[in-house]
Tab-separated table of C-alpha atoms in Angstrom:
chain	number	residue	atom	x	y	z
A	1	MET	CA	77.238	109.507	44.342
A	2	ARG	CA	75.511	108.119	41.265
A	3	LEU	CA	75.714	104.376	40.855
A	4	LEU	CA	75.382	103.914	37.092
A	5	PRO	CA	78.860	105.260	36.201
A	6	GLN	CA	80.374	103.100	38.937
A	7	ALA	CA	78.555	100.020	37.657
A	8	ARG	CA	79.859	100.707	34.166
A	9	ALA	CA	83.417	101.088	35.491
A	10	TYR	CA	83.205	97.838	37.465
A	11	TRP	CA	81.944	96.024	34.384
A	12	LYS	CA	84.690	97.429	32.169
A	13	GLU	CA	87.584	96.996	34.572
A	14	THR	CA	86.675	93.772	36.374
A	15	ALA	CA	83.706	91.822	35.051
A	16	GLU	CA	84.196	92.100	31.301
A	17	PRO	CA	87.832	90.902	31.190
A	18	ASP	CA	87.014	87.940	33.425
A	19	LEU	CA	83.897	86.975	31.480
A	20	ARG	CA	85.685	87.331	28.153
A	21	GLN	CA	88.465	85.030	29.365
A	22	LYS	CA	86.246	82.342	30.903
A	23	PHE	CA	83.503	82.288	28.250
A	24	PRO	CA	85.348	83.088	24.995
A	25	ARG	CA	82.779	81.434	22.702
A	26	LEU	CA	79.720	82.784	24.482
A	27	PHE	CA	80.983	86.308	25.149
A	28	PRO	CA	80.411	87.659	21.595
A	29	ARG	CA	76.684	86.851	21.942
A	30	ILE	CA	76.182	88.316	25.448
A	31	ALA	CA	74.858	91.768	26.357
A	32	ALA	CA	75.461	93.476	29.694
A	33	GLY	CA	74.146	96.617	31.339
A	34	LEU	CA	72.010	98.156	34.043
A	35	VAL	CA	68.439	98.777	32.901
A	36	GLY	CA	65.032	98.553	34.546
A	37	ASN	CA	63.695	99.073	38.052
A	38	GLY	CA	65.496	101.315	40.520
A	39	SER	CA	66.493	104.936	40.924
A	40	GLU	CA	70.041	104.161	39.778
A	41	CYS	CA	68.746	103.045	36.366
A	42	PHE	CA	67.118	106.425	35.868
A	43	GLY	CA	70.152	108.265	37.236
A	44	TYR	CA	68.051	109.725	40.058
A	45	ASP	CA	69.688	107.930	42.983
A	46	ASP	CA	70.952	110.024	45.873
A	47	ARG	CA	71.900	109.547	49.511
A	48	TYR	CA	68.315	108.569	50.332
A	49	SER	CA	68.494	105.706	47.826
A	50	GLN	CA	71.292	103.882	49.591
A	51	ASP	CA	69.308	102.165	52.338
A	52	HIS	CA	67.879	99.357	50.174
A	53	ASP	CA	68.352	97.665	46.783
A	54	TRP	CA	71.304	99.906	45.966
A	55	GLY	CA	74.803	98.880	45.001
A	56	ILE	CA	76.958	98.099	42.000
A	57	ASP	CA	75.493	95.355	39.834
A	58	PHE	CA	74.690	94.494	36.226
A	59	PHE	CA	72.455	92.329	34.081
A	60	LEU	CA	73.672	89.769	31.595
A	61	TRP	CA	71.359	89.053	28.666
A	62	VAL	CA	71.806	85.977	26.480
A	63	GLU	CA	70.195	84.723	23.300
A	64	GLU	CA	67.362	82.212	23.484
A	65	ALA	CA	69.673	79.567	21.986
A	66	ASP	CA	72.047	80.113	24.934
A	67	ARG	CA	69.403	79.755	27.658
A	68	GLU	CA	71.098	76.654	29.045
A	69	SER	CA	74.187	78.738	29.852
A	70	ILE	CA	72.306	80.831	32.455
A	71	PRO	CA	73.052	78.590	35.482
A	72	GLU	CA	76.770	78.539	34.681
A	73	LEU	CA	76.854	82.301	34.147
A	74	SER	CA	75.021	82.789	37.439
A	75	ARG	CA	77.669	80.784	39.254
A	76	TRP	CA	80.376	82.818	37.528
A	77	LYS	CA	78.820	86.106	38.624
A	78	GLU	CA	78.364	84.915	42.201
A	79	ALA	CA	82.014	83.863	42.377
A	80	LEU	CA	83.139	87.152	40.814
A	81	PHE	CA	81.336	89.171	43.482
A	82	VAL	CA	83.006	87.064	46.187
A	83	HIS	CA	86.553	87.133	44.854
A	84	SER	CA	86.516	90.580	43.171
A	85	PRO	CA	83.706	92.427	44.935
A	86	PRO	CA	82.555	95.815	43.671
A	87	PRO	CA	83.424	98.782	45.908
A	88	VAL	CA	79.732	99.259	46.758
A	89	LEU	CA	77.932	95.996	47.497
A	90	ARG	CA	74.228	95.816	46.773
A	91	ARG	CA	71.996	95.924	49.866
A	92	PRO	CA	68.959	93.828	48.938
A	93	SER	CA	65.472	94.116	50.391
A	94	PRO	CA	62.509	91.688	50.202
A	95	TYR	CA	60.810	94.012	47.720
A	96	GLY	CA	63.561	94.684	45.206
A	97	ILE	CA	64.215	93.123	41.804
A	98	PRO	CA	67.960	92.459	41.569
A	99	PRO	CA	69.763	92.389	38.208
A	100	GLU	CA	69.757	88.837	36.910
A	101	ILE	CA	71.039	86.721	34.057
A	102	MET	CA	68.236	86.109	31.594
A	103	THR	CA	67.445	85.896	27.911
A	104	VAL	CA	66.833	89.078	25.959
A	105	GLY	CA	63.268	87.981	25.308
A	106	ASP	CA	62.554	87.178	28.952
A	107	PHE	CA	63.809	90.578	30.060
A	108	TYR	CA	61.534	92.501	27.730
A	109	ARG	CA	58.613	90.169	28.383
A	110	SER	CA	58.984	90.812	32.115
A	111	LEU	CA	58.438	94.522	31.530
A	112	ILE	CA	56.295	95.072	28.449
A	113	GLY	CA	54.757	91.650	27.844
A	114	CYS	CA	56.507	90.815	24.579
A	115	ALA	CA	60.004	89.724	23.603
A	116	GLY	CA	60.658	92.577	21.201
A	117	VAL	CA	59.231	95.806	19.859
A	118	PRO	CA	55.411	95.558	19.752
A	119	GLU	CA	54.148	95.066	16.216
A	120	THR	CA	50.586	96.373	16.574
A	121	ILE	CA	48.804	99.233	18.329
A	122	ARG	CA	47.052	96.654	20.476
A	123	GLN	CA	50.385	95.222	21.652
A	124	TRP	CA	51.726	98.688	22.415
A	125	ARG	CA	48.700	99.441	24.589
A	126	LEU	CA	49.045	96.320	26.763
A	127	ALA	CA	51.899	97.556	28.962
A	128	PRO	CA	51.660	100.582	31.289
A	129	GLU	CA	53.829	103.495	30.245
A	130	VAL	CA	56.059	103.241	33.321
A	131	TYR	CA	57.253	99.823	32.147
A	132	TYR	CA	58.360	101.249	28.816
A	133	ALA	CA	60.316	103.800	30.843
A	134	MET	CA	62.024	100.982	32.745
A	135	ALA	CA	62.723	99.042	29.543
A	136	THR	CA	64.565	101.993	27.999
A	137	ASN	CA	66.419	103.656	30.886
A	138	GLY	CA	69.912	102.994	32.249
A	139	ALA	CA	72.786	101.964	30.008
A	140	VAL	CA	74.033	99.032	27.962
A	141	PHE	CA	77.698	98.348	28.700
A	142	TRP	CA	78.271	95.689	26.066
A	143	ASP	CA	76.170	94.062	23.351
A	144	GLY	CA	78.020	91.547	21.277
A	145	SER	CA	75.149	90.449	19.050
A	146	GLY	CA	73.325	93.779	19.001
A	147	HIS	CA	69.998	92.047	19.693
A	148	PHE	CA	69.297	93.669	23.047
A	149	SER	CA	70.159	97.139	21.726
A	150	ALA	CA	68.028	96.680	18.603
A	151	VAL	CA	64.921	96.080	20.719
A	152	ARG	CA	65.909	98.919	23.028
A	153	SER	CA	66.307	101.344	20.119
A	154	GLY	CA	62.923	100.363	18.733
A	155	LEU	CA	61.280	101.089	22.067
A	156	GLN	CA	63.197	104.330	22.567
A	157	ALA	CA	61.768	105.579	19.272
A	158	TYR	CA	58.556	105.988	21.308
A	159	TYR	CA	54.949	105.059	20.687
A	160	PRO	CA	53.555	104.931	17.156
A	161	GLU	CA	52.409	108.457	16.310
A	162	ASP	CA	48.699	107.609	16.290
A	163	LEU	CA	48.967	106.177	19.799
A	164	ARG	CA	50.960	109.185	20.995
A	165	ARG	CA	48.204	111.440	19.687
A	166	LYS	CA	45.528	109.334	21.370
A	167	LYS	CA	47.317	109.699	24.674
A	168	ILE	CA	47.741	113.432	24.112
A	169	ALA	CA	44.024	113.779	23.432
A	170	ALA	CA	43.206	111.914	26.647
A	171	ARG	CA	45.593	114.079	28.677
A	172	CYS	CA	43.998	117.242	27.255
A	173	MET	CA	40.512	116.058	28.189
A	174	ALA	CA	41.615	115.164	31.729
A	175	LEU	CA	43.327	118.527	32.247
A	176	ALA	CA	40.248	120.395	31.074
A	177	GLN	CA	37.995	118.373	33.354
A	178	THR	CA	40.156	118.704	36.464
A	179	GLY	CA	41.998	122.019	36.537
A	180	GLN	CA	39.997	124.100	34.091
A	181	TYR	CA	36.457	123.038	35.009
A	182	ASN	CA	35.935	121.050	38.196
A	183	LEU	CA	38.451	122.719	40.494
A	184	SER	CA	36.604	126.028	40.847
A	185	ARG	CA	33.251	124.270	41.228
A	186	THR	CA	34.638	122.054	43.973
A	187	VAL	CA	36.155	125.057	45.750
A	188	ASP	CA	32.737	126.742	45.655
A	189	ARG	CA	31.288	123.644	47.325
A	190	GLU	CA	34.076	123.726	49.924
A	191	ASP	CA	34.756	120.063	49.223
A	192	TRP	CA	38.379	120.270	50.269
A	193	VAL	CA	39.151	116.548	50.023
A	194	THR	CA	38.090	116.539	46.382
A	195	VAL	CA	40.064	119.740	45.780
A	196	ARG	CA	43.213	117.900	46.864
A	197	ILE	CA	42.333	114.962	44.603
A	198	ILE	CA	41.783	117.290	41.652
A	199	LEU	CA	45.099	119.049	42.216
A	200	ALA	CA	46.926	115.708	42.306
A	201	GLU	CA	45.127	114.443	39.188
A	202	PHE	CA	45.776	117.683	37.326
A	203	SER	CA	49.488	117.566	38.206
A	204	ARG	CA	49.836	113.956	37.082
A	205	GLU	CA	48.018	114.584	33.802
A	206	ALA	CA	49.989	117.755	33.091
A	207	MET	CA	53.276	115.932	33.568
A	208	GLY	CA	52.007	113.097	31.385
A	209	LEU	CA	51.216	115.505	28.566
A	210	VAL	CA	54.659	117.121	28.758
A	211	TYR	CA	56.277	113.683	28.508
A	212	HIS	CA	54.178	112.892	25.418
A	213	LEU	CA	55.119	116.218	23.844
A	214	ASN	CA	58.790	115.281	24.376
A	215	ARG	CA	58.296	111.691	23.148
A	216	VAL	CA	59.677	110.354	26.430
A	217	TYR	CA	58.039	107.649	28.550
A	218	ARG	CA	56.738	108.860	31.893
A	219	PRO	CA	58.486	107.046	34.784
A	220	TYR	CA	57.195	105.664	38.064
A	221	TYR	CA	55.237	108.337	39.997
A	222	LYS	CA	58.070	108.845	42.490
A	223	TRP	CA	60.331	110.097	39.711
A	224	MET	CA	57.743	111.744	37.459
A	225	TRP	CA	58.420	115.306	38.595
A	226	ARG	CA	62.178	114.736	38.831
A	227	GLY	CA	62.248	113.445	35.257
A	228	LEU	CA	60.169	116.395	34.126
A	229	THR	CA	63.016	118.762	34.990
A	230	ASP	CA	65.228	117.047	32.379
A	231	LEU	CA	62.812	117.397	29.457
A	232	PRO	CA	63.788	120.025	26.867
A	233	ILE	CA	60.223	120.942	25.851
A	234	LEU	CA	58.431	122.785	28.687
A	235	GLY	CA	60.130	120.606	31.286
A	236	MET	CA	61.600	123.201	33.636
A	237	GLN	CA	58.771	125.686	33.083
A	238	CYS	CA	56.052	123.192	33.957
A	239	ALA	CA	58.091	121.681	36.778
A	240	ALA	CA	58.418	125.116	38.402
A	241	LEU	CA	54.698	125.831	38.092
A	242	LEU	CA	53.758	122.431	39.501
A	243	ARG	CA	56.159	122.922	42.391
A	244	ASP	CA	54.499	126.248	43.185
A	245	LEU	CA	51.100	124.598	42.935
A	246	ALA	CA	52.136	121.863	45.370
A	247	ARG	CA	53.660	124.316	47.853
A	248	THR	CA	50.684	126.667	48.001
A	249	GLU	CA	49.098	126.206	51.410
A	250	GLY	CA	45.640	126.916	52.717
A	251	MET	CA	42.114	126.857	51.348
A	252	ASP	CA	41.279	130.519	51.732
A	253	THR	CA	40.137	132.656	48.819
A	254	ASP	CA	43.600	134.032	47.996
A	255	ALA	CA	45.226	130.577	48.001
A	256	CYS	CA	42.525	129.094	45.766
A	257	ARG	CA	42.751	132.037	43.370
A	258	TYR	CA	46.537	131.693	43.191
A	259	ARG	CA	46.286	127.962	42.434
A	260	GLN	CA	43.864	128.669	39.609
A	261	GLU	CA	46.240	131.277	38.182
A	262	ILE	CA	49.071	128.720	38.172
A	263	ILE	CA	46.860	126.167	36.444
A	264	ASN	CA	45.781	128.701	33.828
A	265	ARG	CA	49.398	129.658	33.110
A	266	LEU	CA	50.405	126.032	32.744
A	267	CYS	CA	47.476	125.254	30.447
A	268	ARG	CA	48.368	128.183	28.219
A	269	LEU	CA	51.914	126.861	27.854
A	270	LEU	CA	50.548	123.458	26.885
A	271	VAL	CA	48.133	124.912	24.340
A	272	LEU	CA	50.906	126.918	22.702
A	273	GLU	CA	53.054	123.787	22.407
A	274	LEU	CA	50.177	121.769	20.944
A	275	ARG	CA	49.839	124.442	18.276
A	276	ARG	CA	53.606	124.613	17.719
A	277	GLN	CA	53.753	120.862	17.086
A	278	GLY	CA	50.848	121.080	14.643
A	279	LEU	CA	48.653	118.887	16.822
A	280	SER	CA	45.850	121.438	17.073
A	281	ALA	CA	44.967	124.710	15.377
A	282	LYS	CA	42.264	125.650	17.870
A	283	GLN	CA	42.491	129.128	19.355
A	284	ASP	CA	40.494	128.282	22.493
A	285	TRP	CA	42.351	127.994	25.811
A	286	PHE	CA	40.035	125.208	27.005
A	287	LEU	CA	42.053	122.017	26.567
A	288	ALA	CA	39.025	119.849	25.803
A	289	GLU	CA	38.771	121.636	22.451
A	290	HIS	CA	42.355	120.683	21.707
A	291	GLY	CA	41.790	117.115	22.864
A	292	ARG	CA	38.974	116.714	20.344
A	293	ALA	CA	41.089	118.373	17.655
A	294	VAL	CA	44.021	116.031	18.258
A	295	GLN	CA	41.640	113.056	18.190
A	296	GLN	CA	40.578	114.010	14.668
A	297	THR	CA	44.164	113.805	13.382
A	298	ILE	CA	44.445	110.073	14.216
A	299	TRP	CA	44.467	107.710	11.230
A	300	ASP	CA	43.994	104.410	13.062
A	301	ARG	CA	40.253	103.767	12.907
A	302	THR	CA	40.024	101.939	16.227
A	303	LEU	CA	41.769	104.725	18.130
A	304	ARG	CA	39.903	107.463	16.297
A	305	ARG	CA	36.515	105.958	17.107
A	306	MET	CA	37.257	105.831	20.822
A	307	PRO	CA	35.987	108.713	23.001
A	308	PRO	CA	38.747	111.340	23.193
A	309	GLN	CA	38.986	110.981	26.989
A	310	PHE	CA	39.996	107.296	26.637
A	311	GLU	CA	43.551	106.245	25.873
């Protein structure tokens, strides 16, 4: 039972008519939706999600000029949930972030550190990628002024291309260092703790690169693999390989050889896609070569001068 469609239905059938009637002058400037933190905002909620911070709810976003209306709107929403409760009441926990009533600027500031679409590369780099994922997920049910959706659309357009390429270069360098170089050396040393660390780092970096190649923000680690399965470019292929990598047991010679084969297959897929997108023309299968090649295609001088392994 996915919550987002139910939240939209509750808004449309119950909340919107009541809000429109009681706040006729304010309503045309309000936005409403369910965006941000929580499995339901990504559409990944399932029966395991229902034990905490799960239930029908929605945000209201107002303009800065209407900030003083927030207390009154909060009282309206509280009364609505008492007198016309949604069929699935939210079960809060001490650690959750419930949908609130806030200004458009405050909402985006709470996630990415600025009230609108970042204007410079430096601003774009300030927020972790997972927060861009939370700022652009979910659904907007209503946006009278269009302000909230305009910021959302700007963020959904993804990173500036130079920054995307910088991140791709860094992912390539990390994949080469972990799966293509250090894994076999660490196996030879029989340093099994570090082998597990390398496998986890390689998996995370591989997923990150696939997200960049799709121009989609990588979500919170818990949903990173799940989101990978939805990506049209290499998503299912890489997800299947990473699942096999994670499920391979043991540290004997055959298991280690099989893991390396999976990693090599995955790296070849990534190299082919880098070439297909015109990001690298290198023929080498070692991803560090492609990372350096991608770095050289960046126009922004600050990003281009950084070591390719830095993002």
